[in-house]
Short mmCIF file of C-alpha atoms in Angstrom, two decimals:
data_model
loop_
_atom_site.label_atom_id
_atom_site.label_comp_id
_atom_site.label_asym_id
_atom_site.label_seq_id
_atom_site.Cartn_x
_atom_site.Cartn_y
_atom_site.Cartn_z
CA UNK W 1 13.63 -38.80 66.40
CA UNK W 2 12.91 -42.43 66.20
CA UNK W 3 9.89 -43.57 67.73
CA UNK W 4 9.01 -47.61 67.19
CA UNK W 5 6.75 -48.05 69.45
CA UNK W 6 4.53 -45.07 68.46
CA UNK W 7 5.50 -46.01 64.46
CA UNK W 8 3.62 -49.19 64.64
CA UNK W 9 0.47 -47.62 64.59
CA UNK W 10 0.66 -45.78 61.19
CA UNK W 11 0.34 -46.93 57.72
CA UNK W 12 2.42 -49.22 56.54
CA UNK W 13 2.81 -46.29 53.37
CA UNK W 14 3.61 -43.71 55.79
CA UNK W 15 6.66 -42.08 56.03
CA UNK W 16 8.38 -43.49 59.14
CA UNK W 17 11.28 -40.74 59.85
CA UNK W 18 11.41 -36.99 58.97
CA UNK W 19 10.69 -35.75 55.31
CA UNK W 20 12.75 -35.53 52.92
CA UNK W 21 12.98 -33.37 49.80
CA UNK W 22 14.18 -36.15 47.72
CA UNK W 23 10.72 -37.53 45.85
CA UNK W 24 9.36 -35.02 43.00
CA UNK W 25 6.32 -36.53 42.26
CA UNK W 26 3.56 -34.00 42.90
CA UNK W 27 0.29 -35.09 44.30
CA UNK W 28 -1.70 -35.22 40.74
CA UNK W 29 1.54 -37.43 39.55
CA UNK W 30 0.59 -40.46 42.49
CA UNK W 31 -2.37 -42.60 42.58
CA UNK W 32 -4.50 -41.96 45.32
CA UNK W 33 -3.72 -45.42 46.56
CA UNK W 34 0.05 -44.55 47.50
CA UNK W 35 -0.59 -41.15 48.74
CA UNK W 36 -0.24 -41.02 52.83
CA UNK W 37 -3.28 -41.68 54.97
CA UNK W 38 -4.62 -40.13 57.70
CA UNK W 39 -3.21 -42.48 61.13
CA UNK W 40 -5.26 -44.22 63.31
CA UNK W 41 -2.73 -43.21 65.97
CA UNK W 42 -5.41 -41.93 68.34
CA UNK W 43 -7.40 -44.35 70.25
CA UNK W 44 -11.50 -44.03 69.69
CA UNK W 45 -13.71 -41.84 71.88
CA UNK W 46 -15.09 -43.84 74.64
CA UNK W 47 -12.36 -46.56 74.93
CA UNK W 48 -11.06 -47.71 78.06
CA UNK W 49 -7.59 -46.52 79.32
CA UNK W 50 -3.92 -48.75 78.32
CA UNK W 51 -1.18 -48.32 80.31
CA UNK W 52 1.01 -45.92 78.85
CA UNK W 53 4.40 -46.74 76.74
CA UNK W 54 7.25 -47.34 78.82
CA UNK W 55 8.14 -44.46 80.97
CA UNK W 56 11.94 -44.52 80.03
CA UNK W 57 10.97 -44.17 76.56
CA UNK W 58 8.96 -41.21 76.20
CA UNK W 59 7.02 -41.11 72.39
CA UNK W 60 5.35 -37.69 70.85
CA UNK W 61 2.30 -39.55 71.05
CA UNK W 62 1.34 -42.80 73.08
CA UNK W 63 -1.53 -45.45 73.51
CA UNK W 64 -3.60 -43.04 75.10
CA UNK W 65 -3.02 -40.41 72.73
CA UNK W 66 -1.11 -38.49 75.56
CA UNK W 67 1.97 -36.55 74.10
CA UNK W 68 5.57 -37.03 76.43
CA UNK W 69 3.40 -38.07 79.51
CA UNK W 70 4.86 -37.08 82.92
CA UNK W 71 5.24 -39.85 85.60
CA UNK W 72 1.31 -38.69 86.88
CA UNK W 73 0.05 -37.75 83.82
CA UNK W 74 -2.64 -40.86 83.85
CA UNK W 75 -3.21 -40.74 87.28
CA UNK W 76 -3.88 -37.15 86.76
CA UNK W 77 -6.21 -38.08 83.64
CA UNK W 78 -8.35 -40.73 84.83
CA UNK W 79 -8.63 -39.98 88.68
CA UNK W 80 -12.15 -39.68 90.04
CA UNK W 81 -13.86 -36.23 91.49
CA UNK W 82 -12.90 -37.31 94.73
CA UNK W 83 -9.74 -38.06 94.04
CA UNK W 84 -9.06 -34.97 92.72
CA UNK W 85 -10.38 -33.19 95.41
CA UNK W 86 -7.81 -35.10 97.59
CA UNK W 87 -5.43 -33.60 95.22
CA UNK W 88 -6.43 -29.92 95.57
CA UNK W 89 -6.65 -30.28 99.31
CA UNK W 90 -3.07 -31.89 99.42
CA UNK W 91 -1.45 -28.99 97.52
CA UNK W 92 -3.06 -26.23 99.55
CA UNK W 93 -1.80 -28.14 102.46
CA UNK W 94 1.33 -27.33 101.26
CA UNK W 95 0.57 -23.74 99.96
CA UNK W 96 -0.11 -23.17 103.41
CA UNK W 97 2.98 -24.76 104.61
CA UNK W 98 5.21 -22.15 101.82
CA UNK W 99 2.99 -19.03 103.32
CA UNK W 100 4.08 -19.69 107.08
CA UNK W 101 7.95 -20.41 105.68
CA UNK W 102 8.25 -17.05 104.05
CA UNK W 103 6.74 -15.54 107.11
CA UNK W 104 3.11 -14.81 106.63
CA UNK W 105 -0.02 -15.60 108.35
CA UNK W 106 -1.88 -17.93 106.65
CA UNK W 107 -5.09 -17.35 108.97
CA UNK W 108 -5.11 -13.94 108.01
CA UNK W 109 -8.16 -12.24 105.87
CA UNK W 110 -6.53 -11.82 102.83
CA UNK W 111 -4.74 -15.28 102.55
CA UNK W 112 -7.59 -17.37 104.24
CA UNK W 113 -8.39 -18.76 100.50
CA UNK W 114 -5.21 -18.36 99.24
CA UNK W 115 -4.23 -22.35 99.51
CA UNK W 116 -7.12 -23.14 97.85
CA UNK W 117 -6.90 -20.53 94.66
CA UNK W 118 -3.41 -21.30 94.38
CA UNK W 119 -3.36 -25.07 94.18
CA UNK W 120 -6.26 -24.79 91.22
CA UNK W 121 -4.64 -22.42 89.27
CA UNK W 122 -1.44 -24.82 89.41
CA UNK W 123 -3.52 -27.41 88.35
CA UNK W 124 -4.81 -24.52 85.36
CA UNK W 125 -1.68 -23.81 84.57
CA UNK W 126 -0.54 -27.32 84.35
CA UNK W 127 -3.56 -28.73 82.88
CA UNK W 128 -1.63 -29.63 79.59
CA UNK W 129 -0.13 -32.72 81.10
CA UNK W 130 -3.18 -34.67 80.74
CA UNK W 131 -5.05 -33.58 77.69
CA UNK W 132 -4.54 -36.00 75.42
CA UNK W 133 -3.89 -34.91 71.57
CA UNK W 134 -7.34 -37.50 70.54
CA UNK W 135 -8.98 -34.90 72.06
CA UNK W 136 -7.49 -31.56 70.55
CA UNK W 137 -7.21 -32.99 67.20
CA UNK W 138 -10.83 -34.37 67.51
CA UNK W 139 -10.76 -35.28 64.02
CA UNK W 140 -9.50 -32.55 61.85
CA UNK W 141 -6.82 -34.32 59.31
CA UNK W 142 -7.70 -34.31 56.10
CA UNK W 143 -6.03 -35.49 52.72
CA UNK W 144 -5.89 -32.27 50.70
CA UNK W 145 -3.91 -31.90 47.52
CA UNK W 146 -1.68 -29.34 48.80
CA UNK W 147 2.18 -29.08 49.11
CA UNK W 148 2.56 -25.42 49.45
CA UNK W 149 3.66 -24.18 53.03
CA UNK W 150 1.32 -23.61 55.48
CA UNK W 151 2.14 -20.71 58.60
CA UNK W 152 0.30 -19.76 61.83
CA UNK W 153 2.19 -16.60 63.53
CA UNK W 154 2.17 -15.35 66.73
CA UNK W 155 -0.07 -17.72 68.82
CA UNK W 156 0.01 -16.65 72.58
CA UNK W 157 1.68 -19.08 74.91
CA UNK W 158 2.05 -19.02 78.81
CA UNK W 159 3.85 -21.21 80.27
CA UNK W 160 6.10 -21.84 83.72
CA UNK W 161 9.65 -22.16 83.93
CA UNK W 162 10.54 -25.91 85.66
CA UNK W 163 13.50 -24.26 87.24
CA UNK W 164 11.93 -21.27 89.31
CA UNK W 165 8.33 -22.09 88.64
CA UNK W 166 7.68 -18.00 87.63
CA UNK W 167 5.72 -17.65 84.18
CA UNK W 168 7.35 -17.29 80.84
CA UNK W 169 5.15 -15.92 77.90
CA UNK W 170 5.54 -14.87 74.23
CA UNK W 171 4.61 -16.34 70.96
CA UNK W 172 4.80 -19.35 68.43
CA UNK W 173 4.93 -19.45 64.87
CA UNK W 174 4.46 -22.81 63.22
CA UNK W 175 4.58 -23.56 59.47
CA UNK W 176 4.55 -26.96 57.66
CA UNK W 177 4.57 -28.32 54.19
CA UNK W 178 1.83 -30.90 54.06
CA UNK W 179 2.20 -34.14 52.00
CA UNK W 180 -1.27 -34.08 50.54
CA UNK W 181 -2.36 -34.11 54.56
CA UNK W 182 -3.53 -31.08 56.63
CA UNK W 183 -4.60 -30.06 59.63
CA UNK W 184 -7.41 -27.60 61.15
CA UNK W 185 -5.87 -24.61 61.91
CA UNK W 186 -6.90 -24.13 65.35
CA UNK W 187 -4.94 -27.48 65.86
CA UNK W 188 -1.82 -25.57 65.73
CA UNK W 189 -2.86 -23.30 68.19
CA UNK W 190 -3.98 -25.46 70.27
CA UNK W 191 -1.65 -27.93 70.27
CA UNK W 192 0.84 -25.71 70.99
CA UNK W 193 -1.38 -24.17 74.06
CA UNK W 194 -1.35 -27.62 75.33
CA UNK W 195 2.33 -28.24 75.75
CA UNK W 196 3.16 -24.40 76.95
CA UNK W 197 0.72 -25.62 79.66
CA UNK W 198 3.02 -27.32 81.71
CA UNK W 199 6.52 -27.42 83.36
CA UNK W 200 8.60 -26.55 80.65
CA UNK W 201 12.02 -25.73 78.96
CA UNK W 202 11.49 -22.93 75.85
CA UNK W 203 13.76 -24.89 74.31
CA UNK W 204 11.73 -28.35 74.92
CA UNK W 205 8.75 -26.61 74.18
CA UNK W 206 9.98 -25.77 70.65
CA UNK W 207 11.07 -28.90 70.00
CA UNK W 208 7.71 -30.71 71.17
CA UNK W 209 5.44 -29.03 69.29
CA UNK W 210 7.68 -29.41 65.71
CA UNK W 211 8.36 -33.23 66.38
CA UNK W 212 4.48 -34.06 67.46
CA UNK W 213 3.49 -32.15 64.30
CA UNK W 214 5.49 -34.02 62.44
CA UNK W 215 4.01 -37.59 64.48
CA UNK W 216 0.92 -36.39 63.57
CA UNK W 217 1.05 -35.12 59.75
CA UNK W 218 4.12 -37.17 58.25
CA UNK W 219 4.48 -33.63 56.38
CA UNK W 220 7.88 -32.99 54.17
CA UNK W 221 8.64 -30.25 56.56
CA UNK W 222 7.82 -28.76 59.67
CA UNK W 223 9.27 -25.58 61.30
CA UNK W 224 8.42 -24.05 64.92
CA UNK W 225 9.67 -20.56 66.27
CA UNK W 226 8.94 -19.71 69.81
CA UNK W 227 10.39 -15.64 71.08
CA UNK W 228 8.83 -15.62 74.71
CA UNK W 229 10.43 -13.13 78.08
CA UNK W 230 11.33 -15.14 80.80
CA UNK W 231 10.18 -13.33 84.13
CA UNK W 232 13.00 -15.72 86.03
CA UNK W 233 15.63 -13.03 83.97
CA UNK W 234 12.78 -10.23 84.71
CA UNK W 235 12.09 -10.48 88.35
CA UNK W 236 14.98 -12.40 89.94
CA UNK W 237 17.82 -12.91 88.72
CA UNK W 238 19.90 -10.72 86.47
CA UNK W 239 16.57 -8.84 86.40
CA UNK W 240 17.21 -7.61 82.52
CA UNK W 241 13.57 -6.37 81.34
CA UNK W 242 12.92 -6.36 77.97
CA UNK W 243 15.53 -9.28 77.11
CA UNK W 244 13.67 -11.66 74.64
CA UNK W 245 14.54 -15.19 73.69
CA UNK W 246 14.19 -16.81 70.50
CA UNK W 247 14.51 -20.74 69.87
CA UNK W 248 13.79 -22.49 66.59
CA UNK W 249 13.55 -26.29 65.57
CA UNK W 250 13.55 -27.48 61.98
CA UNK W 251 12.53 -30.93 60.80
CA UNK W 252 12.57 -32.01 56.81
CA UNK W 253 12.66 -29.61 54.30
CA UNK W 254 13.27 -26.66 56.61
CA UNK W 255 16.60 -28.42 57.67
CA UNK W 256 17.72 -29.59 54.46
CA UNK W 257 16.94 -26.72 52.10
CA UNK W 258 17.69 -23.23 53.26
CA UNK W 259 15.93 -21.52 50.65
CA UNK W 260 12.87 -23.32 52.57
CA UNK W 261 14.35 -22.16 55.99
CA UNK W 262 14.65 -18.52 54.59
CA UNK W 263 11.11 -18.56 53.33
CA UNK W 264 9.64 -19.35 56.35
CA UNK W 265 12.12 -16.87 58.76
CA UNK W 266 11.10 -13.64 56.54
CA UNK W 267 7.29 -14.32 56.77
CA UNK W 268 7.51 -14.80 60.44
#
């Protein structure tokens, strides 16, 4: 995926598309000079807000360190404590407004807070559209003479289906092949926390997480696999329990080699 706008900010020695197997010179082979750099493609701590990067052009990662912003995502960000209780108090309004359509009593004991709990566990459950990736990678890339592939299995993800808004949940396993660059492990996990925390496609979702990995790491490979049960197939539907769904996305190495691709499928 091409990104301009977003490439500008890296080293001019960075790799600007996705890796290749082509170079064999190992890390102890390459001055430290040419080796990749860690990108200042995160704005500081502290600095004030830029509009973000056209919205008809979404990037991995933007100015503001936001990853595939929604149309509100910096309103959402930046807005004051008042402002967001104007928020809250506009979507139980409309909570309220679903409870009397489906036939209920919203004045009754049981539902009296139910506005309220509903419209700030949406905005839980959502909360991934404004954290910005400055703030979950807070730091943690580091050059590290490795080249050997890196896995995290089986990381929990929750997330809601944009078509029925009903949950979807399962697990990601990431793995990358860092070019003499790494990141924290708990990055993985979290950054892949951040985008199941939205409105979301499992097969978006998969893709995200692989191409802002590779954004992030210029690595000669990255590889996500997401397996998550869909409760809009569970509890509506065709109403098939048990039915799983697996996607996969494969950048570098772990689309051109398959011995790579095979590697990583049998340890996952």
């Amino acid at each position: 995926m091409e990104n301009t706008s977003t490439r500008e900010l890296l080293p001019s020695n960075a790799k600007t598309g996705p890796a290749s197997s082509a170079s064999t010179t190992t890390a102890m082979d390459s001055p430290a000079s040419t080796r990749p750099q860690t990108p200042s493609i995160f704005p500081p701590p502290g600095a004030p807000l830029k509009l973000a990067l056209e919205a008809t052009a979404p990037h991995p990662v933007d100015l503001n360190g936001l990853s595939w912003p929604s149309i509100g995502a910096e309103q959402r960000r930046s807005e004051s404590a008042e402002e967001r209780e104007t928020r809250l108090a506009k979507m139980s309004g409309a909570v309220r407004t679903l409870l009397e359509c489906i036939g209920e009593d919203p004045d009754r004991e049981g539902l009296l807070k139910t506005p309220e709990r509903y419209a700030k566990a949406l905005m839980f459950l959502t909360k991934g559209y404004d954290e910005s990736m400055n703030d979950l990678i807070n730091g943690a890339l580091f050059d590290e003479d490795h080249e050997e592939m890196v896995i995290v299995r089986d990381i929990d993800v929750f997330s809601l289906c944009e078509h029925h808004l009903v949950p979807f949940c399962g697990k990601v396993s990431i793995g990358y092949i860092p070019n003499r660059r790494v990141l924290g492990l708990s990055k993985l996990a979290r950054i892949a926390e951040m985008f199941s925390r939205r409105l979301q496609l499992q097969e978006r979702l998969t893709k995200q997480i692989a191409v802002a990995l590779d954004e992030i790491l210029q690595p000669q490979g990255v590889a996500v696999l997401v397996e998550a049960s869909h409760q809009c197939m569970v509890m509506r539907g065709v109403q098939k329990p048990g039915s799983k769904t697996i996607t996969s996305f494969m950048l570098g190495r772990f689309r051109t080699d398959p011995k790579t691709r095979e590697e990583f499928l049998s340890l996952v």
